[in-house]
Structure formats: C-alpha cells, structure tokens
Amino acid sequence: MSAGDPPAPLPGARLLFSLDPAVSYLNHGSFGAVPIGVQRAQQRLRDEIEANPHKFYTQGMLDRVIHTRRHIASFLGADPDGSALVPNTTTAVSLVLQTLRLGSADEVLLTDHGYGSVAMATRRQCRRSGATARTVALPLAASDAEVISRVRAALRPGRTKLLIIDQIASSTSATFPVREIAAAAREHEIPVLVDAAHVPGMFPVDVSAIGADFWVGNLHKWAFAPRGTALLAVAPQWRRRIEPLVVSWEQEEGFPLSVEYQGTIDYTPWLAAPAGLFTLRTLGWEAVRAHNAALVAYGQRVVGASLGLAPTDLPQPATPEVAMRVVPLPAGLATTAPEAIALRLLISDKLATETAVNAWGGRGLLRLSAQVYNRPDEYDRLAERLPPLLAGITTAR
C-alpha cells in the first residue's frame, strides 16, 4: 500500500453498528455511534431497573458506579479516587467554573479553538462574578512551540485564575501540547482545565502525567460508550473544594460521590461503558487507531483535492493518530455559525452524508471523521458530489 492509498477495512467492523446504510456517516466526532453489543448491554441494565426500580437504586448501585469509575479511570491513566463520572465535558466545565469562586479582578483564559458551549459557560460565570473571559488566538497550523509561546505570553499571573485548553479542538481538529502548557501555567500557580472531549478512545492518554488541575474526556465519542458518559479527573489540591451542580444524598461524602450520585438519573450509560471499552479491545485498539487515522487522512486528501486545495493547504495534526481532520471551504462559504449549520444540513439532505461544518477564523471548515464502519468510497463520493453542490450555492448568490 502506497502512502496515498486508503487503509483496508477491519473485517466485520461495519456489522457492529446499526447505522443507516443509506447514509455516509462521516461525523463520528459529534455524537459517536454506539456498537450494537453496547446498546444491548445498556438495554439489559434498563430491563433490570424496570424489573425492580427500588432494588436497583438502593442495593449496590453506588458500588457498581464506583467499580465502573475505577475501570474507566484505569483505562485513561487517571486516579480513580480523584475522578468522577459525569454526563459530558460541558457539565464538567460548569462544575469547575462554579468551584473556582471567581472575583471581579479575575479572568479566565480561553483559546479561539475552544468549544462553543465551553465559551458560553465561561462567559456566563464571568458575568455573574464580574470576572473577565479573555481569548488568545492560535493559528490553525501552529507548531507546538508556537502554541506554548503564545499561551505562556497570554497568562497574567495574579489575575488569570483558570486556563482552559483543548487537547483536541472540536472545530479545527488541532491538537495541543497540554502537558507542556500545564507545566508553564504551574510556574505561575495558574490552574488548568484540559478539555479532552475527543481523547478517550482516539489515542492513548496518561491523565495523571499531564499534570493538569482538571481534565475531562467523553467516553461516548471514540470509546464506544453510550451517550452521557465522561470522566472528570481532579488534582488532589482541588478535590475537597469541588461543589456539585446539584446537591443530593451523597453530598456529605464529598468528591467524587457527591458529584456522581444524582438521585434517579439514568446511570445505565456509565454502567454499560465498559462494554464499549471491551469492544474497542476486541477490535484491537492499535488497529482501530491506525485505521481511523489513515482513513481520515485519505478523506481529507481526496475531498481537499476536489476543492482545488493542494496538500500544503490542508491543516495537518501535530498528533498523527487523530481521527478527525478539516478541509477549508472556498472563501465566503460558511463564515458564520448560521451559514455553517445551513451548509451541514444541505450536505445531509442533498448528499445523504453527515459531516460537521464550523465557522472559524472567518472561514468555513468541513470536518471529517473516520471510524471503523467507514469506507474509502464514502469520501470518494463526497469528493465527487460536494464541488457541484458548493458551486450551486455560489451561483445562487
């Protein structure tokens, strides 16, 4: 196989999912896709609940949550006693922001690659406290050294009370050297929250070695867990200060149970998450990572070429195992969030293809994902049919 060839499919992998065969699903990164075996594991848990709800919630349920948390934390290299299961990264961000107790002289530092709801949560908390939300701009194809330099220069010791940095950026698929950034912030005693929504299952991570004050990753994107499963890891000095967003019966136990126990919420996504990790291991995690990275690189290449982009025009990830890549769209297309949404819906409707489209830095970015159920011909079809669709939009203007 030459460097430009797509990878061979993993035998039988596509049959593990219940995705509509009439749709090219090239957007695993947004909501994931749950394998059939994991769906069934979750359904068995739901059946158990409905057979005797009182028994499920009052006899051993917390022990099962703790066991599951330990399993997931071990997979991610996090301290099980300093981690909590939460519904998603967005929830964890609000939890951390509430814990900080910002004041009017404080600020939270973000980057322009950050996820939209994270920025929204930050601005809301800053409005409430009188603090400031400030954004540092990072070039789309910046080197690790440039990212570290820019972030370091943006820190304001004594005023910056939190730095939020992505490990993999959702909108741009850029990867950032979070371990080095956390070390730079630690020199000034500035806490760091790593938004690692896309990390679990995409590539190996040792959370404890990163050295961040807070780290959160979703299991329901690339680790095949049911939606509503994420892990928040908290450094020792912060654990006794964590305040849950909702107070319930385990409040006096402190973190992590005070965060995890929320009465009659649905715990089945968490309890079924180990079945997702089992699926990943059964497929062969190294094979999955290699397949996804090679396939999305192929997809970026063929779709980019169809739009007249040279290989040097296509942003390359600093971490080669990334399973998402972006293709810059022609100038003037999807430059605002509403326009990006409209184009995504048009691609879905007219081309029977699910992608992500984001407006970033004054330009539209088409984000492609690759998972074991995808095939090279899905990207080939998109490359063939996307240019006429975009030309029609330009002509209509």
PDB file of N, CA, C and O in Angstrom, residues 6 18 71 74 83 112 142 167 169 171 195 222 291:
ATOM      1  N   PRO A   6      -5.888   4.332   0.675  1.00  0.00           N
ATOM      2  CA  PRO A   6      -6.671   4.228   1.907  1.00  0.00           C
ATOM      3  C   PRO A   6      -6.375   2.909   2.601  1.00  0.00           C
ATOM      4  O   PRO A   6      -5.902   1.950   1.968  1.00  0.00           O
ATOM      5  N   SER A  18     -25.476  -0.088  14.021  1.00  0.00           N
ATOM      6  CA  SER A  18     -26.831  -0.082  13.452  1.00  0.00           C
ATOM      7  C   SER A  18     -27.081   1.170  12.625  1.00  0.00           C
ATOM      8  O   SER A  18     -28.228   1.592  12.455  1.00  0.00           O
ATOM      9  N   HIS A  71     -12.669   1.286  36.564  1.00  0.00           N
ATOM     10  CA  HIS A  71     -12.335   0.660  35.284  1.00  0.00           C
ATOM     11  C   HIS A  71     -11.983   1.727  34.242  1.00  0.00           C
ATOM     12  O   HIS A  71     -10.967   1.616  33.543  1.00  0.00           O
ATOM     13  N   SER A  74      -8.740   3.713  35.115  1.00  0.00           N
ATOM     14  CA  SER A  74      -7.558   2.909  34.816  1.00  0.00           C
ATOM     15  C   SER A  74      -7.222   2.958  33.334  1.00  0.00           C
ATOM     16  O   SER A  74      -6.055   3.078  32.944  1.00  0.00           O
ATOM     17  N   SER A  83     -11.388  11.072  40.566  1.00  0.00           N
ATOM     18  CA  SER A  83     -12.147  11.235  39.320  1.00  0.00           C
ATOM     19  C   SER A  83     -13.615  11.008  39.599  1.00  0.00           C
ATOM     20  O   SER A  83     -13.987  10.326  40.557  1.00  0.00           O
ATOM     21  N   ASP A 112      -9.073  30.488  20.869  1.00  0.00           N
ATOM     22  CA  ASP A 112     -10.098  30.607  19.827  1.00  0.00           C
ATOM     23  C   ASP A 112     -10.407  29.273  19.154  1.00  0.00           C
ATOM     24  O   ASP A 112     -11.201  29.224  18.211  1.00  0.00           O
ATOM     25  N   ALA A 142      -0.417  25.993  13.820  1.00  0.00           N
ATOM     26  CA  ALA A 142       0.704  26.387  14.674  1.00  0.00           C
ATOM     27  C   ALA A 142       1.463  25.168  15.171  1.00  0.00           C
ATOM     28  O   ALA A 142       0.882  24.113  15.441  1.00  0.00           O
ATOM     29  N   GLN A 167      -7.329  19.485  24.336  1.00  0.00           N
ATOM     30  CA  GLN A 167      -6.310  18.513  23.933  1.00  0.00           C
ATOM     31  C   GLN A 167      -6.474  18.205  22.448  1.00  0.00           C
ATOM     32  O   GLN A 167      -5.490  18.075  21.726  1.00  0.00           O
ATOM     33  N   ALA A 169      -9.053  19.998  19.538  1.00  0.00           N
ATOM     34  CA  ALA A 169     -10.089  21.005  19.335  1.00  0.00           C
ATOM     35  C   ALA A 169     -11.191  20.467  18.437  1.00  0.00           C
ATOM     36  O   ALA A 169     -10.922  19.922  17.369  1.00  0.00           O
ATOM     37  N   SER A 171     -13.618  22.133  16.715  1.00  0.00           N
ATOM     38  CA  SER A 171     -13.919  22.856  15.483  1.00  0.00           C
ATOM     39  C   SER A 171     -12.804  22.775  14.456  1.00  0.00           C
ATOM     40  O   SER A 171     -13.057  22.827  13.246  1.00  0.00           O
ATOM     41  N   ASP A 195      -9.772  20.370  28.219  1.00  0.00           N
ATOM     42  CA  ASP A 195     -10.966  19.860  27.546  1.00  0.00           C
ATOM     43  C   ASP A 195     -10.505  18.774  26.582  1.00  0.00           C
ATOM     44  O   ASP A 195      -9.999  19.054  25.500  1.00  0.00           O
ATOM     45  N   TRP A 222     -15.327   8.383  21.105  1.00  0.00           N
ATOM     46  CA  TRP A 222     -14.398   7.458  20.455  1.00  0.00           C
ATOM     47  C   TRP A 222     -14.156   6.184  21.250  1.00  0.00           C
ATOM     48  O   TRP A 222     -13.417   5.309  20.804  1.00  0.00           O
ATOM     49  N   HIS A 291      -6.225   2.465  11.569  1.00  0.00           N
ATOM     50  CA  HIS A 291      -7.231   2.520  10.507  1.00  0.00           C
ATOM     51  C   HIS A 291      -7.861   3.896  10.427  1.00  0.00           C
ATOM     52  O   HIS A 291      -7.950   4.504   9.348  1.00  0.00           O
TER      53      HIS A 291
END
